[in-house]
Amino acid sequence: DTAVSQTPKYLVTQMGNDKSIKCEQNLGHDTMYWYKQDSKKFLKIMFSYNNKELIINETVPNRFSPKSPDKAHLNLHINSLELGDSAVYFCASSQDPSDNEQYFGPGTRLTVT
Amino acid sequence: GIQVEQSPPDLILQEGANSTLRCNFSDSVNNLQWFHQNPWGQLINLFYIPSGTKQNGRLSATTVATERYSLLYISSSQTTDSGVYFCAVEPRYSGAGSYQLTFGKGTKLSVIP
Protein backbone atom coordinates (compact mmCIF):
# COMPACT_ATOMS: atom_id res chain seq x y z
CA ASP A 1 0.00 0.00 0.00
CA THR A 2 2.85 2.34 -0.93
CA ALA A 3 1.60 5.90 -1.27
CA VAL A 4 3.97 7.11 -4.01
CA SER A 5 5.86 4.51 -6.00
CA GLN A 6 8.45 4.77 -8.74
CA THR A 7 9.91 2.31 -11.22
CA PRO A 8 12.62 1.44 -11.79
CA LYS A 9 14.59 2.01 -8.62
CA TYR A 10 17.88 1.92 -10.53
CA LEU A 11 18.47 2.73 -14.19
CA VAL A 12 21.83 2.43 -15.94
CA THR A 13 22.00 3.46 -19.57
CA GLN A 14 24.29 4.87 -22.21
CA MET A 15 24.57 8.40 -23.51
CA GLY A 16 22.17 9.19 -26.30
CA ASN A 17 19.50 6.72 -25.22
CA ASP A 18 15.87 7.60 -24.43
CA LYS A 19 14.43 6.37 -21.14
CA SER A 20 11.33 6.71 -18.97
CA ILE A 21 10.70 6.65 -15.24
CA LYS A 22 7.23 5.83 -14.00
CA CYS A 23 5.48 7.30 -10.98
CA GLU A 24 2.17 6.35 -9.43
CA GLN A 25 0.36 7.67 -6.36
CA ASN A 26 -2.61 6.05 -4.64
CA LEU A 27 -3.38 8.99 -2.35
CA GLY A 28 -6.02 10.53 -4.57
CA HIS A 29 -3.92 13.67 -4.88
CA ASP A 30 -4.47 16.23 -7.63
CA THR A 31 -0.92 17.51 -8.08
CA MET A 32 2.27 15.63 -8.87
CA TYR A 33 5.89 16.71 -9.13
CA TRP A 34 9.30 15.65 -10.30
CA TYR A 35 12.46 16.67 -8.41
CA LYS A 36 16.10 16.05 -9.21
CA GLN A 37 18.74 15.40 -6.55
CA ASP A 38 22.29 15.93 -7.75
CA SER A 39 25.51 14.37 -6.50
CA LYS A 40 25.79 17.03 -3.77
CA LYS A 41 22.35 16.04 -2.45
CA PHE A 42 20.76 19.29 -3.63
CA LEU A 43 17.06 18.83 -4.45
CA LYS A 44 15.49 20.97 -7.15
CA ILE A 45 12.00 21.05 -8.66
CA MET A 46 11.70 20.07 -12.30
CA PHE A 47 7.97 19.99 -12.96
CA SER A 48 4.67 20.33 -11.21
CA TYR A 49 1.46 19.13 -12.84
CA ASN A 50 -2.22 18.87 -12.13
CA ASN A 51 -5.07 18.32 -14.50
CA LYS A 52 -5.11 21.97 -15.35
CA GLU A 53 -1.57 23.05 -15.89
CA LEU A 54 2.00 21.94 -16.30
CA ILE A 55 4.63 24.17 -14.76
CA ILE A 56 8.17 23.67 -15.96
CA ASN A 57 11.21 24.96 -14.12
CA GLU A 58 13.01 27.18 -16.59
CA THR A 59 16.33 25.41 -16.08
CA VAL A 60 15.04 22.01 -17.22
CA PRO A 61 16.23 21.06 -20.72
CA ASN A 62 13.47 20.29 -23.20
CA ARG A 63 14.88 16.75 -23.47
CA PHE A 64 12.87 16.12 -20.30
CA SER A 65 9.11 15.82 -20.62
CA PRO A 66 6.44 14.70 -18.15
CA LYS A 67 3.52 12.62 -19.38
CA SER A 68 0.37 12.07 -17.35
CA PRO A 69 -1.94 9.32 -18.64
CA ASP A 70 -4.27 9.94 -15.69
CA LYS A 71 -4.43 11.75 -12.36
CA ALA A 72 -2.59 8.99 -10.50
CA HIS A 73 0.42 8.83 -12.80
CA LEU A 74 3.14 11.23 -13.88
CA ASN A 75 5.90 9.62 -15.92
CA LEU A 76 9.19 11.28 -16.81
CA HIS A 77 10.58 10.84 -20.32
CA ILE A 78 14.16 11.75 -21.07
CA ASN A 79 15.52 11.93 -24.61
CA SER A 80 19.14 11.86 -25.73
CA LEU A 81 20.54 11.20 -22.27
CA GLU A 82 23.72 13.01 -21.25
CA LEU A 83 26.29 12.28 -18.56
CA GLY A 84 25.05 15.26 -16.56
CA ASP A 85 21.61 13.71 -16.28
CA SER A 86 22.98 11.20 -13.78
CA ALA A 87 21.15 11.89 -10.53
CA VAL A 88 18.39 10.62 -8.29
CA TYR A 89 14.91 11.58 -9.50
CA PHE A 90 12.06 11.84 -7.02
CA CYS A 91 8.37 11.91 -7.75
CA ALA A 92 6.02 13.58 -5.24
CA SER A 93 2.36 14.38 -4.87
CA SER A 94 0.10 16.69 -2.88
CA GLN A 95 -3.63 17.09 -2.46
CA ASP A 96 -3.92 20.45 -4.21
CA PRO A 97 -2.20 23.84 -4.07
CA SER A 98 -4.18 24.87 -0.99
CA ASP A 99 -3.14 21.71 0.89
CA ASN A 100 0.36 21.31 -0.32
CA GLU A 101 1.96 18.80 2.03
CA GLN A 102 4.07 16.82 -0.41
CA TYR A 103 4.77 13.11 -0.18
CA PHE A 104 7.78 11.66 -1.94
CA GLY A 105 8.44 8.41 -3.73
CA PRO A 106 11.54 6.29 -3.04
CA GLY A 107 13.56 7.81 -5.88
CA THR A 108 15.12 6.45 -9.08
CA ARG A 109 18.89 6.49 -9.35
CA LEU A 110 19.80 7.18 -12.98
CA THR A 111 23.36 6.54 -14.12
CA VAL A 112 24.36 7.56 -17.62
CA THR A 113 27.59 6.02 -18.92
CA GLY B 1 13.52 33.28 -6.03
CA ILE B 2 13.22 32.45 -2.37
CA GLN B 3 16.42 31.55 -0.51
CA VAL B 4 16.52 28.76 2.08
CA GLU B 5 19.51 28.44 4.38
CA GLN B 6 20.02 25.60 6.81
CA SER B 7 22.46 25.42 9.68
CA PRO B 8 24.64 23.80 10.69
CA PRO B 9 25.66 21.99 7.49
CA ASP B 10 27.12 19.10 9.48
CA LEU B 11 26.48 17.88 13.00
CA ILE B 12 27.95 15.00 14.95
CA LEU B 13 26.19 13.90 18.12
CA GLN B 14 26.76 11.34 20.79
CA GLU B 15 23.77 9.04 21.16
CA GLY B 16 21.38 10.48 23.72
CA ALA B 17 22.26 14.11 23.05
CA ASN B 18 19.80 16.79 21.97
CA SER B 19 20.13 19.07 18.95
CA THR B 20 18.51 22.00 17.18
CA LEU B 21 18.54 22.46 13.42
CA ARG B 22 17.69 25.82 11.91
CA CYS B 23 16.09 26.88 8.64
CA ASN B 24 16.00 30.53 7.56
CA PHE B 25 14.02 31.66 4.54
CA SER B 26 14.06 34.95 2.69
CA ASP B 27 10.38 35.53 1.93
CA SER B 28 6.87 34.73 3.14
CA VAL B 29 5.80 31.12 2.74
CA ASN B 30 2.58 29.15 2.30
CA ASN B 31 4.13 25.84 3.21
CA LEU B 32 7.18 24.62 5.11
CA GLN B 33 8.14 20.99 5.46
CA TRP B 34 10.94 19.14 7.24
CA PHE B 35 12.21 15.90 5.74
CA HIS B 36 14.65 13.25 6.85
CA GLN B 37 16.63 11.55 4.11
CA ASN B 38 17.84 8.29 5.58
CA PRO B 39 21.08 6.55 4.54
CA TRP B 40 19.11 4.54 1.96
CA GLY B 41 18.04 7.75 0.25
CA GLN B 42 14.38 7.72 1.22
CA LEU B 43 12.77 11.11 1.93
CA ILE B 44 10.58 10.84 4.99
CA ASN B 45 8.07 13.52 5.93
CA LEU B 46 8.68 14.81 9.43
CA PHE B 47 6.53 17.91 9.71
CA TYR B 48 4.25 20.08 7.63
CA ILE B 49 4.57 23.30 9.60
CA PRO B 50 4.03 26.67 7.88
CA SER B 51 3.56 28.20 11.33
CA GLY B 52 3.32 27.21 14.98
CA THR B 53 4.70 24.23 16.87
CA LYS B 54 4.24 20.50 16.41
CA GLN B 55 5.61 17.47 18.21
CA ASN B 56 6.00 13.87 17.15
CA GLY B 57 7.73 11.67 19.68
CA ARG B 58 11.32 12.80 20.18
CA LEU B 59 11.03 15.34 17.39
CA SER B 60 9.40 18.72 17.47
CA ALA B 61 9.37 21.73 15.18
CA THR B 62 8.58 25.39 15.47
CA THR B 63 8.07 27.88 12.65
CA VAL B 64 7.99 31.62 13.33
CA ALA B 65 6.66 32.79 9.99
CA THR B 66 6.86 36.51 10.83
CA GLU B 67 10.59 36.16 11.50
CA ARG B 68 11.15 33.72 8.63
CA TYR B 69 12.72 30.81 10.38
CA SER B 70 11.94 27.29 11.53
CA LEU B 71 13.64 25.06 14.07
CA LEU B 72 13.72 21.28 14.28
CA TYR B 73 14.48 19.79 17.70
CA ILE B 74 15.75 16.27 18.12
CA SER B 75 15.87 14.99 21.67
CA SER B 76 17.61 11.86 23.00
CA SER B 77 19.14 11.21 19.60
CA GLN B 78 19.54 7.65 18.32
CA THR B 79 21.79 6.22 15.64
CA THR B 80 18.73 5.76 13.44
CA ASP B 81 18.35 9.56 13.39
CA SER B 82 21.47 9.78 11.21
CA GLY B 83 20.99 11.13 7.71
CA VAL B 84 20.30 14.46 6.08
CA TYR B 85 17.56 16.78 7.29
CA PHE B 86 16.01 19.07 4.72
CA CYS B 87 13.85 22.11 5.12
CA ALA B 88 11.68 22.97 2.11
CA VAL B 89 9.40 25.94 1.55
CA GLU B 90 6.69 27.02 -0.84
CA PRO B 91 6.92 30.78 -1.38
CA ARG B 92 3.80 32.83 -0.90
CA TYR B 93 3.38 34.55 -4.23
CA SER B 94 0.74 34.05 -6.85
CA GLY B 95 1.51 32.89 -10.31
CA ALA B 96 3.23 30.00 -11.95
CA GLY B 97 5.16 27.70 -9.67
CA SER B 98 3.74 29.07 -6.47
CA TYR B 99 3.24 25.57 -5.03
CA GLN B 100 6.62 24.10 -5.83
CA LEU B 101 8.99 23.42 -2.93
CA THR B 102 12.40 25.07 -2.72
CA PHE B 103 14.82 23.01 -0.64
CA GLY B 104 17.68 24.06 1.58
CA LYS B 105 21.02 22.29 1.26
CA GLY B 106 20.34 20.19 4.31
CA THR B 107 22.00 19.37 7.62
CA LYS B 108 23.93 16.12 7.68
CA LEU B 109 23.51 14.51 11.09
CA SER B 110 25.68 11.68 12.32
CA VAL B 111 24.74 10.08 15.63
CA ILE B 112 27.51 7.93 17.07
CA PRO B 113 27.04 5.25 19.73
PDB file of C-alpha atoms in Angstrom, chain A:
ATOM      1  CA  ASP A   1       0.000   0.000   0.000  1.00  0.00           C
ATOM      2  CA  THR A   2       2.852   2.337  -0.929  1.00  0.00           C
ATOM      3  CA  ALA A   3       1.595   5.901  -1.265  1.00  0.00           C
ATOM      4  CA  VAL A   4       3.971   7.112  -4.009  1.00  0.00           C
ATOM      5  CA  SER A   5       5.855   4.513  -6.005  1.00  0.00           C
ATOM      6  CA  GLN A   6       8.445   4.773  -8.745  1.00  0.00           C
ATOM      7  CA  THR A   7       9.908   2.314 -11.217  1.00  0.00           C
ATOM      8  CA  PRO A   8      12.621   1.436 -11.794  1.00  0.00           C
ATOM      9  CA  LYS A   9      14.594   2.005  -8.616  1.00  0.00           C
ATOM     10  CA  TYR A  10      17.882   1.919 -10.526  1.00  0.00           C
ATOM     11  CA  LEU A  11      18.475   2.726 -14.187  1.00  0.00           C
ATOM     12  CA  VAL A  12      21.830   2.430 -15.939  1.00  0.00           C
ATOM     13  CA  THR A  13      21.995   3.463 -19.574  1.00  0.00           C
ATOM     14  CA  GLN A  14      24.289   4.866 -22.212  1.00  0.00           C
ATOM     15  CA  MET A  15      24.565   8.397 -23.507  1.00  0.00           C
ATOM     16  CA  GLY A  16      22.166   9.186 -26.302  1.00  0.00           C
ATOM     17  CA  ASN A  17      19.496   6.724 -25.215  1.00  0.00           C
ATOM     18  CA  ASP A  18      15.874   7.600 -24.435  1.00  0.00           C
ATOM     19  CA  LYS A  19      14.428   6.374 -21.138  1.00  0.00           C
ATOM     20  CA  SER A  20      11.327   6.709 -18.968  1.00  0.00           C
ATOM     21  CA  ILE A  21      10.696   6.647 -15.243  1.00  0.00           C
ATOM     22  CA  LYS A  22       7.228   5.827 -14.005  1.00  0.00           C
ATOM     23  CA  CYS A  23       5.478   7.305 -10.983  1.00  0.00           C
ATOM     24  CA  GLU A  24       2.171   6.354  -9.427  1.00  0.00           C
ATOM     25  CA  GLN A  25       0.357   7.666  -6.357  1.00  0.00           C
ATOM     26  CA  ASN A  26      -2.614   6.050  -4.640  1.00  0.00           C
ATOM     27  CA  LEU A  27      -3.384   8.989  -2.345  1.00  0.00           C
ATOM     28  CA  GLY A  28      -6.022  10.532  -4.573  1.00  0.00           C
ATOM     29  CA  HIS A  29      -3.920  13.671  -4.883  1.00  0.00           C
ATOM     30  CA  ASP A  30      -4.473  16.227  -7.628  1.00  0.00           C
ATOM     31  CA  THR A  31      -0.920  17.509  -8.080  1.00  0.00           C
ATOM     32  CA  MET A  32       2.272  15.627  -8.872  1.00  0.00           C
ATOM     33  CA  TYR A  33       5.891  16.707  -9.126  1.00  0.00           C
ATOM     34  CA  TRP A  34       9.305  15.645 -10.296  1.00  0.00           C
ATOM     35  CA  TYR A  35      12.462  16.672  -8.412  1.00  0.00           C
ATOM     36  CA  LYS A  36      16.104  16.047  -9.209  1.00  0.00           C
ATOM     37  CA  GLN A  37      18.743  15.401  -6.548  1.00  0.00           C
ATOM     38  CA  ASP A  38      22.294  15.927  -7.754  1.00  0.00           C
ATOM     39  CA  SER A  39      25.513  14.372  -6.501  1.00  0.00           C
ATOM     40  CA  LYS A  40      25.793  17.027  -3.773  1.00  0.00           C
ATOM     41  CA  LYS A  41      22.351  16.038  -2.449  1.00  0.00           C
ATOM     42  CA  PHE A  42      20.764  19.289  -3.627  1.00  0.00           C
ATOM     43  CA  LEU A  43      17.063  18.833  -4.454  1.00  0.00           C
ATOM     44  CA  LYS A  44      15.489  20.967  -7.150  1.00  0.00           C
ATOM     45  CA  ILE A  45      11.999  21.055  -8.659  1.00  0.00           C
ATOM     46  CA  MET A  46      11.705  20.068 -12.299  1.00  0.00           C
ATOM     47  CA  PHE A  47       7.967  19.994 -12.956  1.00  0.00           C
ATOM     48  CA  SER A  48       4.665  20.327 -11.211  1.00  0.00           C
ATOM     49  CA  TYR A  49       1.457  19.130 -12.840  1.00  0.00           C
ATOM     50  CA  ASN A  50      -2.223  18.870 -12.133  1.00  0.00           C
ATOM     51  CA  ASN A  51      -5.074  18.320 -14.502  1.00  0.00           C
ATOM     52  CA  LYS A  52      -5.109  21.971 -15.346  1.00  0.00           C
ATOM     53  CA  GLU A  53      -1.570  23.055 -15.888  1.00  0.00           C
ATOM     54  CA  LEU A  54       2.004  21.941 -16.304  1.00  0.00           C
ATOM     55  CA  ILE A  55       4.631  24.170 -14.764  1.00  0.00           C
ATOM     56  CA  ILE A  56       8.166  23.672 -15.964  1.00  0.00           C
ATOM     57  CA  ASN A  57      11.206  24.957 -14.124  1.00  0.00           C
ATOM     58  CA  GLU A  58      13.005  27.181 -16.594  1.00  0.00           C
ATOM     59  CA  THR A  59      16.327  25.412 -16.080  1.00  0.00           C
ATOM     60  CA  VAL A  60      15.036  22.014 -17.216  1.00  0.00           C
ATOM     61  CA  PRO A  61      16.228  21.055 -20.723  1.00  0.00           C
ATOM     62  CA  ASN A  62      13.472  20.289 -23.203  1.00  0.00           C
ATOM     63  CA  ARG A  63      14.882  16.749 -23.473  1.00  0.00           C
ATOM     64  CA  PHE A  64      12.868  16.123 -20.303  1.00  0.00           C
ATOM     65  CA  SER A  65       9.108  15.821 -20.615  1.00  0.00           C
ATOM     66  CA  PRO A  66       6.439  14.699 -18.151  1.00  0.00           C
ATOM     67  CA  LYS A  67       3.521  12.623 -19.376  1.00  0.00           C
ATOM     68  CA  SER A  68       0.373  12.075 -17.347  1.00  0.00           C
ATOM     69  CA  PRO A  69      -1.942   9.319 -18.639  1.00  0.00           C
ATOM     70  CA  ASP A  70      -4.270   9.936 -15.688  1.00  0.00           C
ATOM     71  CA  LYS A  71      -4.433  11.755 -12.363  1.00  0.00           C
ATOM     72  CA  ALA A  72      -2.594   8.985 -10.501  1.00  0.00           C
ATOM     73  CA  HIS A  73       0.422   8.827 -12.799  1.00  0.00           C
ATOM     74  CA  LEU A  74       3.141  11.230 -13.885  1.00  0.00           C
ATOM     75  CA  ASN A  75       5.904   9.618 -15.920  1.00  0.00           C
ATOM     76  CA  LEU A  76       9.188  11.278 -16.813  1.00  0.00           C
ATOM     77  CA  HIS A  77      10.582  10.841 -20.318  1.00  0.00           C
ATOM     78  CA  ILE A  78      14.160  11.751 -21.066  1.00  0.00           C
ATOM     79  CA  ASN A  79      15.516  11.928 -24.608  1.00  0.00           C
ATOM     80  CA  SER A  80      19.142  11.865 -25.726  1.00  0.00           C
ATOM     81  CA  LEU A  81      20.539  11.197 -22.269  1.00  0.00           C
ATOM     82  CA  GLU A  82      23.715  13.006 -21.249  1.00  0.00           C
ATOM     83  CA  LEU A  83      26.291  12.276 -18.563  1.00  0.00           C
ATOM     84  CA  GLY A  84      25.055  15.265 -16.563  1.00  0.00           C
ATOM     85  CA  ASP A  85      21.611  13.706 -16.283  1.00  0.00           C
ATOM     86  CA  SER A  86      22.979  11.198 -13.783  1.00  0.00           C
ATOM     87  CA  ALA A  87      21.146  11.889 -10.528  1.00  0.00           C
ATOM     88  CA  VAL A  88      18.385  10.622  -8.291  1.00  0.00           C
ATOM     89  CA  TYR A  89      14.912  11.578  -9.499  1.00  0.00           C
ATOM     90  CA  PHE A  90      12.060  11.838  -7.022  1.00  0.00           C
ATOM     91  CA  CYS A  91       8.371  11.910  -7.750  1.00  0.00           C
ATOM     92  CA  ALA A  92       6.024  13.577  -5.239  1.00  0.00           C
ATOM     93  CA  SER A  93       2.357  14.385  -4.875  1.00  0.00           C
ATOM     94  CA  SER A  94       0.101  16.694  -2.877  1.00  0.00           C
ATOM     95  CA  GLN A  95      -3.631  17.088  -2.456  1.00  0.00           C
ATOM     96  CA  ASP A  96      -3.920  20.447  -4.211  1.00  0.00           C
ATOM     97  CA  PRO A  97      -2.202  23.835  -4.069  1.00  0.00           C
ATOM     98  CA  SER A  98      -4.183  24.869  -0.993  1.00  0.00           C
ATOM     99  CA  ASP A  99      -3.136  21.710   0.889  1.00  0.00           C
ATOM    100  CA  ASN A 100       0.362  21.311  -0.321  1.00  0.00           C
ATOM    101  CA  GLU A 101       1.963  18.804   2.028  1.00  0.00           C
ATOM    102  CA  GLN A 102       4.065  16.823  -0.408  1.00  0.00           C
ATOM    103  CA  TYR A 103       4.770  13.108  -0.176  1.00  0.00           C
ATOM    104  CA  PHE A 104       7.780  11.664  -1.941  1.00  0.00           C
ATOM    105  CA  GLY A 105       8.437   8.409  -3.725  1.00  0.00           C
ATOM    106  CA  PRO A 106      11.539   6.293  -3.037  1.00  0.00           C
ATOM    107  CA  GLY A 107      13.559   7.805  -5.881  1.00  0.00           C
ATOM    108  CA  THR A 108      15.122   6.447  -9.077  1.00  0.00           C
ATOM    109  CA  ARG A 109      18.895   6.489  -9.348  1.00  0.00           C
ATOM    110  CA  LEU A 110      19.797   7.175 -12.983  1.00  0.00           C
ATOM    111  CA  THR A 111      23.358   6.535 -14.118  1.00  0.00           C
ATOM    112  CA  VAL A 112      24.364   7.557 -17.625  1.00  0.00           C
ATOM    113  CA  THR A 113      27.585   6.019 -18.922  1.00  0.00           C
TER     114      THR A 113
END
